[in-house]
Tab-separated table of C-alpha atoms in Angstrom:
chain	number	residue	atom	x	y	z
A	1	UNK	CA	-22.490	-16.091	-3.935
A	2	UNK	CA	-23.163	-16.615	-7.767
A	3	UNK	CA	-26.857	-15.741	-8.445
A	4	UNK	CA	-28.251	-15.653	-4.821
A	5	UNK	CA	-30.379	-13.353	-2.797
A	6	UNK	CA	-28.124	-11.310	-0.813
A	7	UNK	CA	-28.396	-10.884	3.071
A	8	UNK	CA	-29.188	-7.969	4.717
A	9	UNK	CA	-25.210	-7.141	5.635
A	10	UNK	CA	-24.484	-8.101	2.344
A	11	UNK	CA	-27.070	-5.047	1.047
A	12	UNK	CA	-25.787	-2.709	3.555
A	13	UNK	CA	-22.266	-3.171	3.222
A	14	UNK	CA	-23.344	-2.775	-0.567
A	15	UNK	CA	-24.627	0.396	-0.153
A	16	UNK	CA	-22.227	1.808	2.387
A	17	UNK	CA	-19.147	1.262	-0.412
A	18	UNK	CA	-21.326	2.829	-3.206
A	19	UNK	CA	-22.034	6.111	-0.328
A	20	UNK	CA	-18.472	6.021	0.731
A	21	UNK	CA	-16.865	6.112	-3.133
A	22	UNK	CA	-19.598	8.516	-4.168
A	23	UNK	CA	-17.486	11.921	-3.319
A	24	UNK	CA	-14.601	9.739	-5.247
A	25	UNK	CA	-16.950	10.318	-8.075
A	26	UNK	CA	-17.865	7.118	-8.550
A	27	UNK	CA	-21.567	6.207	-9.635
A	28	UNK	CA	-23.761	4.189	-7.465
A	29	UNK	CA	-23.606	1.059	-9.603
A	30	UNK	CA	-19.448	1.231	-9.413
A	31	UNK	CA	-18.992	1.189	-6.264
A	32	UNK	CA	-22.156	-1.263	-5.315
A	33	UNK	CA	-19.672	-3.634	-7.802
A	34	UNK	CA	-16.581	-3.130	-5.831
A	35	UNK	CA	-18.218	-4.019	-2.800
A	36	UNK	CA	-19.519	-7.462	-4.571
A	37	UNK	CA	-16.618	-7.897	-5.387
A	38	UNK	CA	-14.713	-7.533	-2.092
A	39	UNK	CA	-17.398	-10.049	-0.936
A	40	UNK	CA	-16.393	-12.707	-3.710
A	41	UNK	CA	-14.039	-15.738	-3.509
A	42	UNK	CA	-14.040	-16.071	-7.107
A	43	UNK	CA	-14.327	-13.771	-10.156
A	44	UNK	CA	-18.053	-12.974	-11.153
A	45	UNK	CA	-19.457	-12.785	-15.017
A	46	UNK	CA	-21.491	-9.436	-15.645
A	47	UNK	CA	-24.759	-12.140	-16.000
A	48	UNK	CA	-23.945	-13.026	-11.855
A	49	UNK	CA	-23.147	-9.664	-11.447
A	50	UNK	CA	-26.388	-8.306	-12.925
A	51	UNK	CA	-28.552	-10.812	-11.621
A	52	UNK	CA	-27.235	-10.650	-7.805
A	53	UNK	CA	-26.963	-6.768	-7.787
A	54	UNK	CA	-30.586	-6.149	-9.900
A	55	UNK	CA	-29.518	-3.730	-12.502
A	56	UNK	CA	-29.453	-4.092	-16.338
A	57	UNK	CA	-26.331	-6.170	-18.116
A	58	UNK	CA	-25.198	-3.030	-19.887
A	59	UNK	CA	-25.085	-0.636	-16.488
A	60	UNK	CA	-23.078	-3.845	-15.060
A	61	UNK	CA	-20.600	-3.758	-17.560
A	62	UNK	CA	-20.210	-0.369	-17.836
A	63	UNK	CA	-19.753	0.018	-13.494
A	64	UNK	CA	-17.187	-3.202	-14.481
A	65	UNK	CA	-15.625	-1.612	-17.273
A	66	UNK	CA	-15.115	1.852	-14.819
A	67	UNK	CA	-13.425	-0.033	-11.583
A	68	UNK	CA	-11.106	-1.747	-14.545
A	69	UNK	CA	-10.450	1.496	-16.133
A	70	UNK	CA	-9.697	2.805	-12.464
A	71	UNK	CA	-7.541	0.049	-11.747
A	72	UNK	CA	-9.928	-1.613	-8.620
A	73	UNK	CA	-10.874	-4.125	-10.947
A	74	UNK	CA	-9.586	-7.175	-13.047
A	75	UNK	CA	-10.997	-8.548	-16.133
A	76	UNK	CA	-10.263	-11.521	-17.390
A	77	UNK	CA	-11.259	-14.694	-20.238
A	78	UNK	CA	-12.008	-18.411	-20.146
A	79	UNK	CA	-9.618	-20.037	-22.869
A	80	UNK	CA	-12.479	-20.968	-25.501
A	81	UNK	CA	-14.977	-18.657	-24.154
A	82	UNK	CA	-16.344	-15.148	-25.144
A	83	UNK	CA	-17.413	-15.140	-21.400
A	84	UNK	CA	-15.740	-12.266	-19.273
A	85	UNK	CA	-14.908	-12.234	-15.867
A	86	UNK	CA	-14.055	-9.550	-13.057
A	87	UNK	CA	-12.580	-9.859	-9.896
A	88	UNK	CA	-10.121	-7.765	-7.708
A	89	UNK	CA	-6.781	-6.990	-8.918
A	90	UNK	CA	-4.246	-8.627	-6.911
A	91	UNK	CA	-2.904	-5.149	-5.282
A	92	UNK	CA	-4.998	-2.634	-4.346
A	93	UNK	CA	-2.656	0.895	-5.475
A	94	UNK	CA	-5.530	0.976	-8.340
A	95	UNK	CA	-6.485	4.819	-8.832
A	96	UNK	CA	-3.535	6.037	-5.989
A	97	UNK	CA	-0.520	5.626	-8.419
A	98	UNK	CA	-2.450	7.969	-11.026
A	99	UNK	CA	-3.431	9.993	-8.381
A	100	UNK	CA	0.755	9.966	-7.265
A	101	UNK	CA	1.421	11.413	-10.812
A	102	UNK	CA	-1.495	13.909	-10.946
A	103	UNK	CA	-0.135	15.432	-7.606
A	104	UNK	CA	3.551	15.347	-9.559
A	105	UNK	CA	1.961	17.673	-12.442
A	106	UNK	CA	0.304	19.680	-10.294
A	107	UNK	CA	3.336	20.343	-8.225
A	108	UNK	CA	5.051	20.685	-12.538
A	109	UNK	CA	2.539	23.427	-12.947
A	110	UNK	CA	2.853	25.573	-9.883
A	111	UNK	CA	6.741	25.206	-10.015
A	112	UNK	CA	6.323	26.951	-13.657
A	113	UNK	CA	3.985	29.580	-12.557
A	114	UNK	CA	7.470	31.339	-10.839
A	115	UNK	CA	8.813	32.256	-13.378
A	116	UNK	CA	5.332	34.976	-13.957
A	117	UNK	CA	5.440	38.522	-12.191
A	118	UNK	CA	2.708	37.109	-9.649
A	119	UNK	CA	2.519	38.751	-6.284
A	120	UNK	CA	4.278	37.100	-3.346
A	121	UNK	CA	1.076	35.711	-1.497
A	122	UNK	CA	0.065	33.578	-4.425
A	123	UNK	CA	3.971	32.694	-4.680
A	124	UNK	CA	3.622	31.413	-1.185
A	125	UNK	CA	0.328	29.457	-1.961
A	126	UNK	CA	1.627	27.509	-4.841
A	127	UNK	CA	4.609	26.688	-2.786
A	128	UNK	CA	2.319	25.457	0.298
A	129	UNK	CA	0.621	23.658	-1.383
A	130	UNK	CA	3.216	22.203	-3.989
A	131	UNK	CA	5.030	21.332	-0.493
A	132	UNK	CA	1.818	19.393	0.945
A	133	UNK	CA	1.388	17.693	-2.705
A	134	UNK	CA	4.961	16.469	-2.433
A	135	UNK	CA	3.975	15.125	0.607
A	136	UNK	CA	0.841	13.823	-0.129
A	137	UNK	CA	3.075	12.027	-3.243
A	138	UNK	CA	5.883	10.654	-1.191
A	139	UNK	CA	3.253	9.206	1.323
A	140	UNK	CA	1.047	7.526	-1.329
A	141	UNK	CA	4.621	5.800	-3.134
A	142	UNK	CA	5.841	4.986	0.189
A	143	UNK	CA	2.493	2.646	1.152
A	144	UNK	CA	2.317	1.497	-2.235
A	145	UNK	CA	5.787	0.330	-1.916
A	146	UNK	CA	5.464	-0.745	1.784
A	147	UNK	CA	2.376	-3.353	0.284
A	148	UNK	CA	4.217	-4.608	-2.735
A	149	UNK	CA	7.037	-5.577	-0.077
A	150	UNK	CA	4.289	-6.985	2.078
A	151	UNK	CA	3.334	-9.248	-0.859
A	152	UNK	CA	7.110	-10.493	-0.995
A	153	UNK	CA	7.882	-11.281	2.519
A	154	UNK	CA	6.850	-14.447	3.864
A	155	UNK	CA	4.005	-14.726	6.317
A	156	UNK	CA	5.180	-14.484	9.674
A	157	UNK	CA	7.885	-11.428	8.966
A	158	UNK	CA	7.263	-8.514	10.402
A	159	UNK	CA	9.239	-5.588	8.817
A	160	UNK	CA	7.161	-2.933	10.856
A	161	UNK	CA	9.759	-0.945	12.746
A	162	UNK	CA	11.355	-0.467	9.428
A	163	UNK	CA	8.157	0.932	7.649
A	164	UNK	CA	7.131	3.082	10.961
A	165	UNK	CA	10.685	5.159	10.779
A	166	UNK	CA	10.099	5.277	6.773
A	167	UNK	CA	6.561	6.641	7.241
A	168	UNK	CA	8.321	9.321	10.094
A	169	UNK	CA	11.313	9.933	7.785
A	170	UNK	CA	8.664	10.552	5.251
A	171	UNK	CA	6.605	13.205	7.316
A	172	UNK	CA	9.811	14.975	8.436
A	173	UNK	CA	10.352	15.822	5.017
């Protein structure tokens, strides 16, 4: 795909990523690079990236340098080369463990708030919602772990019943 005109899909599935990631508060340009790079066999240099998408060098490598920093992206050198490259890590739990350990403090944070004279209602809010984080936490780890054992098991192997009665096990809680 290396310094082509995209198709038509390839635009639209472009800018359908870059809508959908928007309220994730990524920019335009961020998620317009994810999608490229979903659509990539092979890891792109910010020149392919900025010539096939249209924008500048520097907004290409500073989208790049974002979907890195959020863990959706890879970069990587050529021995002897200053030339970078990105592509897409090889697991995709990118921003959702951070987001595992945000929900943690949170749930840190309204556990402390107890021990204030606060009336009973919010009491009951912070533990709502410190329950639903939990949750939210426990479900996040538990697909996270269900795709790094996906990665391990050999093609074929189909450990579903196992990971549909730890997802229920998981919502019971």
């Amino acid at each position: 795909m290396s310094n082509i005109k995209l198709s038509q899909q390839d635009e639209a599935f472009l800018d359908a990523m870059a809508m959908l990631m928007a309220p994730w508060g990524w920019p335009r340009p961020v998620g317009r690079i994810y999608a490229y790079l979903l659509l990539r066999e092979e890891p792109a240099t910010l020149d392919e990236i900025a010539a096939d998408l249209g924008m500048s060098k520097s907004n290409a490598s500073t989208a790049a340098r974002t979907l890195e920093h959020c863990g959706n992206a890879r970069r990587q050198g050529e021995p002897g080369s200053r030339r970078i490259y990105y592509s897409l890590p090889g697991e995709f739990s990118g921003p959702f463990v951070e987001k595992a350990a945000l929900l943690d403090r949170q749930v840190r944070l309204f556990s402390g708030q107890r021990e204030r004279d606060i009336p009973d209602a919010v009491a009951d809010r912070f533990e709502r919602i410190s329950q639903f984080y939990t949750a939210m936490r426990a479900a996040i780890e538990g697909v996270i772990a269900d795709q790094a054992g996906s990665a391990m098991r050999p093609a074929g192997t189909d450990n579903g019943a196992d990971n549909r009665a730890r997802r229920s096990a998981t919502l019971a809680r």
